[in-house]
mmCIF file of C-alpha atoms and ligand atoms in Angstrom:
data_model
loop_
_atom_site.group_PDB
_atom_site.id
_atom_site.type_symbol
_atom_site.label_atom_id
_atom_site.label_comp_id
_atom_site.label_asym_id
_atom_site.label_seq_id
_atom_site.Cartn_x
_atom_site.Cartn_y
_atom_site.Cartn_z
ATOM 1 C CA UNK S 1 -11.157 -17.747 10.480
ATOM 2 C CA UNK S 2 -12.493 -16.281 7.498
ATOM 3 C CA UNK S 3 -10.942 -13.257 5.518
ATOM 4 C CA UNK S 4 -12.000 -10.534 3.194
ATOM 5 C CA UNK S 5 -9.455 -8.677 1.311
ATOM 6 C CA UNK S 6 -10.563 -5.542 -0.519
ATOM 7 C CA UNK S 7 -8.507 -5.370 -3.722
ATOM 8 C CA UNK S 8 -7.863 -9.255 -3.011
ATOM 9 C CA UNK S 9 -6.220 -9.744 -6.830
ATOM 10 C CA UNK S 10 -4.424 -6.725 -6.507
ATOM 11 C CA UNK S 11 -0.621 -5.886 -5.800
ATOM 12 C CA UNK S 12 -0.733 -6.142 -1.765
ATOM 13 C CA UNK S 13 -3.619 -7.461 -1.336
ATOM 14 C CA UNK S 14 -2.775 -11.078 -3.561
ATOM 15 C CA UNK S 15 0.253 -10.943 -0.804
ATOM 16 C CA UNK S 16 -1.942 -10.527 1.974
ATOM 17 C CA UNK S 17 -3.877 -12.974 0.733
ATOM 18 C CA UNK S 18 -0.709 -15.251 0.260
ATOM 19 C CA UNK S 19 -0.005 -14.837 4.194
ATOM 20 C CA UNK S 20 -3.994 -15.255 5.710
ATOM 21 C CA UNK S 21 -3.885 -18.624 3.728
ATOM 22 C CA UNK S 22 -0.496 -19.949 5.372
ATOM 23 C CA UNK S 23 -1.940 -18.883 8.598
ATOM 24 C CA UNK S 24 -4.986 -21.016 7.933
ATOM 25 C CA UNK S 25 -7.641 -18.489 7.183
ATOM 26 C CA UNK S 26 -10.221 -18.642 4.325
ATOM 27 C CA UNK S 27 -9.579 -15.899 2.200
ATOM 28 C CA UNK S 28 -12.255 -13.980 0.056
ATOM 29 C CA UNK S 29 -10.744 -11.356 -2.256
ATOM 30 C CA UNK S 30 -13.561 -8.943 -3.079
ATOM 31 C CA UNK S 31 -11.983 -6.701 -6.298
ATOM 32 C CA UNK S 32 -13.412 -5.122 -9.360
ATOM 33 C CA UNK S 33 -10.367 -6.247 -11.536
ATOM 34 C CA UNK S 34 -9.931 -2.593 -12.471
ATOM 35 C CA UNK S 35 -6.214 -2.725 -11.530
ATOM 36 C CA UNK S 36 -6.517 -6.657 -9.545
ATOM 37 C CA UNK S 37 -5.801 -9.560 -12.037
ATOM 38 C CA UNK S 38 -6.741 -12.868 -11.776
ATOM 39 C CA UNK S 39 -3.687 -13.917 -12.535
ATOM 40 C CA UNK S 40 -2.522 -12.339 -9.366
ATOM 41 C CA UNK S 41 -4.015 -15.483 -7.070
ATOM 42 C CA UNK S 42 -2.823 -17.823 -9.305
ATOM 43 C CA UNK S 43 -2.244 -21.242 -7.407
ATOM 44 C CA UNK S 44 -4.100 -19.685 -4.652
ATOM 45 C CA UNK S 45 -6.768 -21.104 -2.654
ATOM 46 C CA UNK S 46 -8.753 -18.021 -3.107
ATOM 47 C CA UNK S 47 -12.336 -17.162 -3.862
ATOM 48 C CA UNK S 48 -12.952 -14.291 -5.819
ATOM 49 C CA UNK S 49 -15.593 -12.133 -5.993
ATOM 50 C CA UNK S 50 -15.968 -9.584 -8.637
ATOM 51 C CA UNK S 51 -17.188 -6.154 -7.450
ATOM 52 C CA UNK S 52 -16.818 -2.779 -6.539
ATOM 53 C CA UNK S 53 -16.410 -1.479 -3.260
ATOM 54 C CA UNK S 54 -19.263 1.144 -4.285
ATOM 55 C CA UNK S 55 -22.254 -1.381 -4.560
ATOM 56 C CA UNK S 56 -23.131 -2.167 -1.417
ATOM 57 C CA UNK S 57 -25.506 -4.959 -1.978
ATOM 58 C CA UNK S 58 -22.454 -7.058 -3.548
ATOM 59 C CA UNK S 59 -20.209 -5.867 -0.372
ATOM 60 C CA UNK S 60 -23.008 -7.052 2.431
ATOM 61 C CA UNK S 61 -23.675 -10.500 0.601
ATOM 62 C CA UNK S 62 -19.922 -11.006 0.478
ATOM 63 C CA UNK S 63 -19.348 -9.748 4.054
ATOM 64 C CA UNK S 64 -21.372 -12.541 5.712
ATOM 65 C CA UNK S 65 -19.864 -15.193 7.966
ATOM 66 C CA UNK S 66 -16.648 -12.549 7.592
ATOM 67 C CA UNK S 67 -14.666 -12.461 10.898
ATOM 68 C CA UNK S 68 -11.537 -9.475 9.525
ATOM 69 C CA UNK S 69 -11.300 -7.196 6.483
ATOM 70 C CA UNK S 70 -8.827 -5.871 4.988
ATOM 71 C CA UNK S 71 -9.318 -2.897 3.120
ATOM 72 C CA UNK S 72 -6.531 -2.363 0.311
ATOM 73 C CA UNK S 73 -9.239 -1.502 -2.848
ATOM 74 C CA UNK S 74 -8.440 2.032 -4.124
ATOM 75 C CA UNK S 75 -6.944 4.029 -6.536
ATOM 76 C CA UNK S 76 -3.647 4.584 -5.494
ATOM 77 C CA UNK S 77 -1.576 6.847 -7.727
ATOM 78 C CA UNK S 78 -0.835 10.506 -6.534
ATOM 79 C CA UNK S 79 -0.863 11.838 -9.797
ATOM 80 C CA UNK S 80 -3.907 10.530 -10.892
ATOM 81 C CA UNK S 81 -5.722 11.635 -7.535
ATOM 82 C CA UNK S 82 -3.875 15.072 -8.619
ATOM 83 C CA UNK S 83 -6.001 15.033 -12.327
ATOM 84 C CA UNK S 84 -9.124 13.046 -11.404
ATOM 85 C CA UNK S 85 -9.607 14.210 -7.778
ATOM 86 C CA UNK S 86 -13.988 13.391 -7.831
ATOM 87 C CA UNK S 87 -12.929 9.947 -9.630
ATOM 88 C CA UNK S 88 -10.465 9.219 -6.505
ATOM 89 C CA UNK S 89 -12.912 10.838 -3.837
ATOM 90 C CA UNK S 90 -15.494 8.541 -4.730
ATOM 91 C CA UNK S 91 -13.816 5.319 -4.595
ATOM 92 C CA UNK S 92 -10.728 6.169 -1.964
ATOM 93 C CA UNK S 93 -13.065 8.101 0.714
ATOM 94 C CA UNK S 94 -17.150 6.896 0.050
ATOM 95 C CA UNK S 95 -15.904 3.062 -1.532
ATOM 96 C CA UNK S 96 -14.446 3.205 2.366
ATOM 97 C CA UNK S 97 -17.247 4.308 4.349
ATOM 98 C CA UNK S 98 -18.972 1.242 2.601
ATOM 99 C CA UNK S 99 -16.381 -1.126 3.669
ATOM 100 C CA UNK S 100 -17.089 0.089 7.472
ATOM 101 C CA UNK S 101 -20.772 0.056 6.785
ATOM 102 C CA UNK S 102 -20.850 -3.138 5.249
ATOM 103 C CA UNK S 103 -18.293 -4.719 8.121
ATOM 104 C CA UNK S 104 -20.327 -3.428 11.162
ATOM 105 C CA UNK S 105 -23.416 -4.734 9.556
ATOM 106 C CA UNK S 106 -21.956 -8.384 9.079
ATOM 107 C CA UNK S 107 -20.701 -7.737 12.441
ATOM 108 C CA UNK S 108 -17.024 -8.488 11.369
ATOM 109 C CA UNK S 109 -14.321 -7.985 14.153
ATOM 110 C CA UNK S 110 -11.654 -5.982 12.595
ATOM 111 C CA UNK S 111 -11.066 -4.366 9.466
ATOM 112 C CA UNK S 112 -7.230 -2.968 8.807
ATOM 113 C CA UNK S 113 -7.154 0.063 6.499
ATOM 114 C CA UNK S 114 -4.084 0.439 4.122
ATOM 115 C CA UNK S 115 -3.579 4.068 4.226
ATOM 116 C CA UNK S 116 -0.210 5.708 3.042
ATOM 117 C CA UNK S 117 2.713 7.994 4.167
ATOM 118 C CA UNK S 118 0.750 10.286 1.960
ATOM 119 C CA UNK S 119 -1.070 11.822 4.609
ATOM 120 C CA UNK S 120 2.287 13.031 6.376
ATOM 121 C CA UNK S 121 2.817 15.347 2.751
ATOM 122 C CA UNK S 122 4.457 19.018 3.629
ATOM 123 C CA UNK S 123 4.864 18.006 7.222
ATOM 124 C CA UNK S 124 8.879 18.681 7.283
ATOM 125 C CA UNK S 125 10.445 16.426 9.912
ATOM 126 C CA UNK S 126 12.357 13.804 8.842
ATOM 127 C CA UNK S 127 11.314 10.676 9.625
ATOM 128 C CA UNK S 128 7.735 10.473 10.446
ATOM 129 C CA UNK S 129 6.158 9.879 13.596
ATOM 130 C CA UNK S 130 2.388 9.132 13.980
ATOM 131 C CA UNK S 131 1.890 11.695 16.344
ATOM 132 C CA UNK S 132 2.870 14.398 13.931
ATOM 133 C CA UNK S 133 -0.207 16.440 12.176
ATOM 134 C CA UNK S 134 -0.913 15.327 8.762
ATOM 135 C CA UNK S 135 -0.310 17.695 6.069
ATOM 136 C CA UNK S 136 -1.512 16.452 3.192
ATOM 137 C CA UNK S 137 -0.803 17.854 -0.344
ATOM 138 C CA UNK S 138 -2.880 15.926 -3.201
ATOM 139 C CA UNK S 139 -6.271 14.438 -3.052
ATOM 140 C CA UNK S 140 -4.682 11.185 -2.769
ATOM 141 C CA UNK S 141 -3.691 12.129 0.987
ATOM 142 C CA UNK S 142 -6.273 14.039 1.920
ATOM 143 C CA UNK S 143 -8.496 10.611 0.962
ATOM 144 C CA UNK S 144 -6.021 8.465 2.887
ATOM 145 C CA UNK S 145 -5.960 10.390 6.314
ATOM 146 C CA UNK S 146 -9.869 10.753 6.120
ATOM 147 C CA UNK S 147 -10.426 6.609 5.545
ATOM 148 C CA UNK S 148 -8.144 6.263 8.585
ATOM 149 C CA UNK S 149 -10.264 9.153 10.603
ATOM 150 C CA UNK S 150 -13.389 6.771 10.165
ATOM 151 C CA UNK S 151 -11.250 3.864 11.317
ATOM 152 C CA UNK S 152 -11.092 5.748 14.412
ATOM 153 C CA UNK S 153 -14.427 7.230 14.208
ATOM 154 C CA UNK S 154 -16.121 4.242 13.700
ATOM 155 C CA UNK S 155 -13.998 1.936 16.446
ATOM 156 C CA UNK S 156 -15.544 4.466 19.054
ATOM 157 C CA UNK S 157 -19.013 5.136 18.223
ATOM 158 C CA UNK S 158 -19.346 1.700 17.212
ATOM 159 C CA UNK S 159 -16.869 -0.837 18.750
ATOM 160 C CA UNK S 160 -15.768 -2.376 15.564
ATOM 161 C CA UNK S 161 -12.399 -3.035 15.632
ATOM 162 C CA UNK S 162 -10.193 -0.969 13.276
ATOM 163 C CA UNK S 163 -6.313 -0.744 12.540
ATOM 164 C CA UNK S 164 -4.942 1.672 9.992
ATOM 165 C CA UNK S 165 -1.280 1.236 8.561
ATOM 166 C CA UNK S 166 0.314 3.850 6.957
ATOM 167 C CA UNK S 167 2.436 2.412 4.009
ATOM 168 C CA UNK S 168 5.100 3.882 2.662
ATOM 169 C CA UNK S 169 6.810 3.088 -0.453
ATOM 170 C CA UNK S 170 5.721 -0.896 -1.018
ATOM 171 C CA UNK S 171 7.319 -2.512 -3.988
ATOM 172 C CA UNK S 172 7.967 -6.432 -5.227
ATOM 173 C CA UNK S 173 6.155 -8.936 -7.227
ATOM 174 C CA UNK S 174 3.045 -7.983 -8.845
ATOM 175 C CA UNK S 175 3.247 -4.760 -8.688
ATOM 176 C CA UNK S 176 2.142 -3.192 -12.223
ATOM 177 C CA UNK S 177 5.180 -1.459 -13.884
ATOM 178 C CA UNK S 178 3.016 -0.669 -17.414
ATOM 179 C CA UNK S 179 1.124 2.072 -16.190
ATOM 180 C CA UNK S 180 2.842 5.563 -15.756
ATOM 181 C CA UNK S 181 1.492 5.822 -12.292
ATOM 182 C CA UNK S 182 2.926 2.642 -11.178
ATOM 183 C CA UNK S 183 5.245 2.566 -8.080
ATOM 184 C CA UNK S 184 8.889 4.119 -9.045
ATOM 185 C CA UNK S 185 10.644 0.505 -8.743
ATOM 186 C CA UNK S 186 8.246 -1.170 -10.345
ATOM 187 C CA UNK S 187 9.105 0.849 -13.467
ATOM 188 C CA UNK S 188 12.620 1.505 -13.143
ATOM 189 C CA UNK S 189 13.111 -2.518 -12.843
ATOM 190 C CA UNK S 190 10.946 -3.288 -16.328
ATOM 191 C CA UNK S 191 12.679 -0.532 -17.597
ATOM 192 C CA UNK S 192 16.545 -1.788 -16.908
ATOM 193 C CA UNK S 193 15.501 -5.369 -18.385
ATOM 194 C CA UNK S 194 14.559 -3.892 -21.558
ATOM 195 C CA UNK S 195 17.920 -1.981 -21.423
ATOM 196 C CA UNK S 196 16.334 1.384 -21.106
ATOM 197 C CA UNK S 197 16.774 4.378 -19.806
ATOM 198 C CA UNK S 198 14.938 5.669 -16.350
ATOM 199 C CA UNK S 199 13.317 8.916 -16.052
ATOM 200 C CA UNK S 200 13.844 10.782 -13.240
ATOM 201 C CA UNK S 201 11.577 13.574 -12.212
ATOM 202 C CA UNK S 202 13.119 16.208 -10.306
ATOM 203 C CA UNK S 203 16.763 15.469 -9.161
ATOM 204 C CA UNK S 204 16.638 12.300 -7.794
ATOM 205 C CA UNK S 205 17.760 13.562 -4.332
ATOM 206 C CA UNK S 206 14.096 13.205 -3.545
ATOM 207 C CA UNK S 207 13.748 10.018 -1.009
ATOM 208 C CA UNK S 208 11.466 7.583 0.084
ATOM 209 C CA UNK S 209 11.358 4.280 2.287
ATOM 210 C CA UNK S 210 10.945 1.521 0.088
ATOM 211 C CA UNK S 211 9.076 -1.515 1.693
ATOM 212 C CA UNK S 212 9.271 -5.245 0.498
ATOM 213 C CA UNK S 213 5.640 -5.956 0.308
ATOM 214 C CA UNK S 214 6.549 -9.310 2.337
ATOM 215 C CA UNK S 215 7.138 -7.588 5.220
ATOM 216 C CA UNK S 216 3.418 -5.477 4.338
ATOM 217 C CA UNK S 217 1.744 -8.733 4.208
ATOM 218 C CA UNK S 218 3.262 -9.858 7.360
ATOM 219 C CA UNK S 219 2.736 -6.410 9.208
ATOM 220 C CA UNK S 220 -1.552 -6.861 8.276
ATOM 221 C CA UNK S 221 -1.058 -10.423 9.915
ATOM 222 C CA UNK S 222 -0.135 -8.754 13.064
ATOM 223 C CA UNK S 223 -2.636 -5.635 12.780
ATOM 224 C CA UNK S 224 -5.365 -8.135 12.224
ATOM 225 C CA UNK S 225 -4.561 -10.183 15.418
ATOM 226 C CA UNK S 226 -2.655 -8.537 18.193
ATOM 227 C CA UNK S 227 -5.362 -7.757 20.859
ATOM 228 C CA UNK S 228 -6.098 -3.902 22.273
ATOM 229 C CA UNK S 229 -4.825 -2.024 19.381
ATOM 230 C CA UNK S 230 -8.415 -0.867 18.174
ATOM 231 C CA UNK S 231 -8.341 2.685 16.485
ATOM 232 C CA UNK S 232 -4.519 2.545 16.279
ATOM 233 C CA UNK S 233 -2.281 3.871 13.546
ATOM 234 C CA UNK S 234 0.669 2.513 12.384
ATOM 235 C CA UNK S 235 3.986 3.597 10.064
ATOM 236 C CA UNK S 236 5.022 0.410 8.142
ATOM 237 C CA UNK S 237 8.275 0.938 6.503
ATOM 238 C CA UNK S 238 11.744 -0.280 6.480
ATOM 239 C CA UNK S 239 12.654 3.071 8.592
ATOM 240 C CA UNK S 240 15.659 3.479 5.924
ATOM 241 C CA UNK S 241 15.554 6.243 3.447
ATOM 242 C CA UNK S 242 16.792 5.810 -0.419
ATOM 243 C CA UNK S 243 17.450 8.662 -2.215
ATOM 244 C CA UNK S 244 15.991 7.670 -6.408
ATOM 245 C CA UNK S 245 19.826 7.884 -7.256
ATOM 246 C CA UNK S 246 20.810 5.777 -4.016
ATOM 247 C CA UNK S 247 17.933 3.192 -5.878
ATOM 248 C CA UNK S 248 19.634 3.442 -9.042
ATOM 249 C CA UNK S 249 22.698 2.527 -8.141
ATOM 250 C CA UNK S 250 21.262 -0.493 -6.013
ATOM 251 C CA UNK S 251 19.448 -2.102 -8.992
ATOM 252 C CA UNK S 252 22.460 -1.276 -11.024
ATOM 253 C CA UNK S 253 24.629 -3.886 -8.068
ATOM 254 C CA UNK S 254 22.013 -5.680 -7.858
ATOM 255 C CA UNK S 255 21.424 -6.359 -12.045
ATOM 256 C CA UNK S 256 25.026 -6.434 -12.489
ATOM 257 C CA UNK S 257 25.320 -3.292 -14.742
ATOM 258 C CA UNK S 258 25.119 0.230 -14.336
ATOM 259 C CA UNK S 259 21.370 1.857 -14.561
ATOM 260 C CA UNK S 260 21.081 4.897 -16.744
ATOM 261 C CA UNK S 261 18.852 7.488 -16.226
ATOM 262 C CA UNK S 262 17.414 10.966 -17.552
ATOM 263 C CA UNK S 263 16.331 13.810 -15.204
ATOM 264 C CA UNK S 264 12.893 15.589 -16.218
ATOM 265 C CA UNK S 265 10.656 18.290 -14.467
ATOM 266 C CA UNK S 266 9.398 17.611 -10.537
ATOM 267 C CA UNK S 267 6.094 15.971 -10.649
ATOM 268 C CA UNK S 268 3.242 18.045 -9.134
ATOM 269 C CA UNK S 269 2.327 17.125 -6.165
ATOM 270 C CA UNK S 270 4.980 15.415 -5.406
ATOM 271 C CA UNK S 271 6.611 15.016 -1.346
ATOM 272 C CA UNK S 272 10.071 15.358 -1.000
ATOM 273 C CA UNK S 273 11.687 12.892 1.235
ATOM 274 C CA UNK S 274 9.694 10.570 3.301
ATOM 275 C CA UNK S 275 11.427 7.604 5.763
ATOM 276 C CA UNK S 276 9.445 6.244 8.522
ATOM 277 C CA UNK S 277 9.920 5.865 11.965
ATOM 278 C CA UNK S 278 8.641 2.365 12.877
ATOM 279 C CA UNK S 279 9.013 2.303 16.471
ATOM 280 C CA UNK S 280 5.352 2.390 17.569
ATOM 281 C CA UNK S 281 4.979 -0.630 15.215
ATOM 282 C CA UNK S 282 8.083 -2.995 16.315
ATOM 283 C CA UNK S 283 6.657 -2.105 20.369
ATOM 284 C CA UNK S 284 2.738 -2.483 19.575
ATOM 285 C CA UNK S 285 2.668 -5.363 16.736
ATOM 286 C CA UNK S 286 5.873 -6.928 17.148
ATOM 287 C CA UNK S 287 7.151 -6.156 13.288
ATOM 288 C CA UNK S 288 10.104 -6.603 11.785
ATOM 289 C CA UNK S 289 11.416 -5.334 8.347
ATOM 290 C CA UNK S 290 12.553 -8.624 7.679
ATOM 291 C CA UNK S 291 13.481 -8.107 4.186
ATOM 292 C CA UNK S 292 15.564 -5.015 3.185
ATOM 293 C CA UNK S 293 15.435 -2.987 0.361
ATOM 294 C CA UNK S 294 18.310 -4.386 -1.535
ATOM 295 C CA UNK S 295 17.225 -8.470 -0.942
ATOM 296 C CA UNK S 296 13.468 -7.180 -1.467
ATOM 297 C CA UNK S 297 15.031 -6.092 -4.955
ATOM 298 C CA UNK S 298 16.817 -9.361 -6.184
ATOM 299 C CA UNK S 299 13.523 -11.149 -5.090
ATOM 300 C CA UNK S 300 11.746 -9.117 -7.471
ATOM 301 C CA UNK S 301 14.154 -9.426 -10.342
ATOM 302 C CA UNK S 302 13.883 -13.652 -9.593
ATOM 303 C CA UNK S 303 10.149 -12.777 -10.404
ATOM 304 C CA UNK S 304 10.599 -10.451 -13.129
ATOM 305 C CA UNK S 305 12.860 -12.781 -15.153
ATOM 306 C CA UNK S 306 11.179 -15.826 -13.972
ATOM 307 C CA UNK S 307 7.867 -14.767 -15.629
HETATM 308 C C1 UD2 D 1 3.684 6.082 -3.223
HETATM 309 C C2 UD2 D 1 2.422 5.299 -3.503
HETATM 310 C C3 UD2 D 1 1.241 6.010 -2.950
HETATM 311 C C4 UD2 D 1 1.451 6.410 -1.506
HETATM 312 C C5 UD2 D 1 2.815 7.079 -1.297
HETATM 313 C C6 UD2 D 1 3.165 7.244 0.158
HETATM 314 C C7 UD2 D 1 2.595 4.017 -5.586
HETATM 315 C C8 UD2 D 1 2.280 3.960 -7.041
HETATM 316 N N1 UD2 D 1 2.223 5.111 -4.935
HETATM 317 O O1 UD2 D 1 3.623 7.347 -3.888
HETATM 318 O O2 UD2 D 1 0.108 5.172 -3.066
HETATM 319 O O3 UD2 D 1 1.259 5.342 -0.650
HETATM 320 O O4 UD2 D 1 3.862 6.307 -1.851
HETATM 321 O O5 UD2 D 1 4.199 8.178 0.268
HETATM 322 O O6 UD2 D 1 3.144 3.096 -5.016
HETATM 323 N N2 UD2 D 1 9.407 8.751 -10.070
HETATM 324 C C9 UD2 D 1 10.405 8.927 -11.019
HETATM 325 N N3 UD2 D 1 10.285 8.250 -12.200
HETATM 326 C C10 UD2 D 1 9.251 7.412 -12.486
HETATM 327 C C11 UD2 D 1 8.239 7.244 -11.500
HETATM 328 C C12 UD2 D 1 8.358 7.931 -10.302
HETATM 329 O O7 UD2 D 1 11.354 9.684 -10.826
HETATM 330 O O8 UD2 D 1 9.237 6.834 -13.575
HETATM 331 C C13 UD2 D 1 9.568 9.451 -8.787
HETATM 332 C C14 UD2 D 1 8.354 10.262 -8.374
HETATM 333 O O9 UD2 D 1 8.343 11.541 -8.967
HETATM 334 C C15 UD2 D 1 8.561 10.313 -6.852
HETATM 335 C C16 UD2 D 1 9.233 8.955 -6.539
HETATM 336 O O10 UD2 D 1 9.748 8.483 -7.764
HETATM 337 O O11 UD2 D 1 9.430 11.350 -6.495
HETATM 338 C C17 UD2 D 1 8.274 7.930 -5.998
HETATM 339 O O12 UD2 D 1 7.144 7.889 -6.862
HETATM 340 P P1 UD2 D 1 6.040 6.724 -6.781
HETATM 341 O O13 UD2 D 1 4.975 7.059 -7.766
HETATM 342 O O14 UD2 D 1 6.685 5.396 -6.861
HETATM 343 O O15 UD2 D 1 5.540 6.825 -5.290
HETATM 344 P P2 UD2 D 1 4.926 8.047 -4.431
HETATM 345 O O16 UD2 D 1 5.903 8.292 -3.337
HETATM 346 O O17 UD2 D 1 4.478 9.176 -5.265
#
């Protein structure tokens, strides 16, 4: 079986790759290196190819002979999306319509979209069912609900196969902490090796359900091969929430020393407390949050200090 992974050298998508290639697959990763690094499928049996979701030419030549996608290329911060909403339309919402495009045309048999808890934004029950309307509140969601509309869209008018996950917080190895729109662990981890201090934005009661992206990888593994599950949409947490303090004081157990932190101003745009409910996904795919939040964290400080 042959793979494509959009944002293949990326964060998830090196993980994902990382999984396809113990299940036997041959794995393309198809990334413009904008946020991917090469260094990402080190010691992986990978081929890359460098290019942007936008040129289609580059996407249909590398699409051939491809028999799932998996579509994980976009800019993912909710700030940024918040400051550069035309930069994020273009690659989040038209870089995904070529994906499809470029899929049907190779006649590929199912693509699985990584879109995000985002979409769920003001939407105030606690925790969040996929049957709920999405409310989203940056660009960022509104580009994530529309890529998984055309998932839908595009399984009915034109029997391609399509999946859509909603991730919520994924964190672990890889994951950039050197940008300030990387992923909250990510930064708070880099930060408590060089002994210091986190920023907090808002009061840290603000929650989230923070995903080891092991059990991501694993959860695309099962959206790309369970059968009948065309146009669905799935929740893939932990279905735990973590209050930012509640994560401070884990790393602090977990590093063996107390985390400090300072408190600044909210962040616009911004959701409040977000925790899954990951029902429809342990009854329709079979997964499992194998690793929890606290073990996903010591596996990620073995990388950290290991690098
Ligand atoms: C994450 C994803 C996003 C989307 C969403 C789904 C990243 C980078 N973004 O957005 O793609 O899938 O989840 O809900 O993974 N914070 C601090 N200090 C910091 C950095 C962040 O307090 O130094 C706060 C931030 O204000 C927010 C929380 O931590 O309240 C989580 O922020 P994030 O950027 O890690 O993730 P989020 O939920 O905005």
């Amino acid at each position: 079986m042959k793979a494509l992974i959009t944002g293949g050298a990326g964060f998830i998508g090196s993980h994902i790759a990382q999984r396809l290639l113990e299940a036997g697959c041959e794995v393309v990763a198809y990334d413009n290196l904008s946020s991917g690094k090469r260094d990402n499928l080190k010691g992986l049996d990978v081929e890359l190819v460098e290019a942007d979701i936008r040129d289609r030419s580059r996407l249909d030549v590398a699409m051939a002979g491809v028999d799932m996608v998996f579509h994980e290329a976009a800019i993912v911060s909710v700030p940024y999306s918040v400051e550069h909403p035309e930069q994020t339309h273009d690659v989040n919402i038209a870089g995904t319509l070529h994906v499809l495009q470029a899929a049907r045309k190779a006649g590929v048999r199912r693509v699985v979209f990584a879109c995000s808890a985002a979409v769920y934004g003001e939407e105030p029950s606690l925790p969040k069912r996929e049957v709920m309307a999405p409310e989203p509140v940056s660009p960022y969601g509104i580009e994530k609900i529309t890529g998984e509309y055309y998932m839908q869209v595009f399984s009915k008018l034109y029997g391609i196969e399509a999946v859509s996950l909603r991730y919520f917080n994924v964190f672990g190895p890889r994951q950039d902490p050197r940008s300030p729109y990387s992923g909250v662990i990510s930064i708070f981890v880099e930060r408590a090796l060089r002994g210091e201090r986190a920023t907090v934005f808002g009061d840290g009661l603000q929650s989230r359900d923070f995903v080891y992206v092991g059990n991501v990888a694993e959860a695309n593994w099962l959206a790309a091969t369970k059968a009948g599950i065309s146009g669905r949409v799935y929740n893939i947490g932990c279905g735990v929430r973590t209050t930012l303090n509640d994560l401070l004081a884990m790393l602090g157990r977990v590093l063996g020393h107390p985390v400090d932190a300072t408190y600044a101003a909210t962040r616009t745009g911004d959701i409040r407390d977000s925790v899954a409910d990951i029902g429809r996904a342990r009854e329709e795919l079979g997964y499992e949050p194998r690793v929890d939040v606290e073990e996903g964290l010591a596996r990620l400080l073995e990388f950290v200090r290991g690098r």
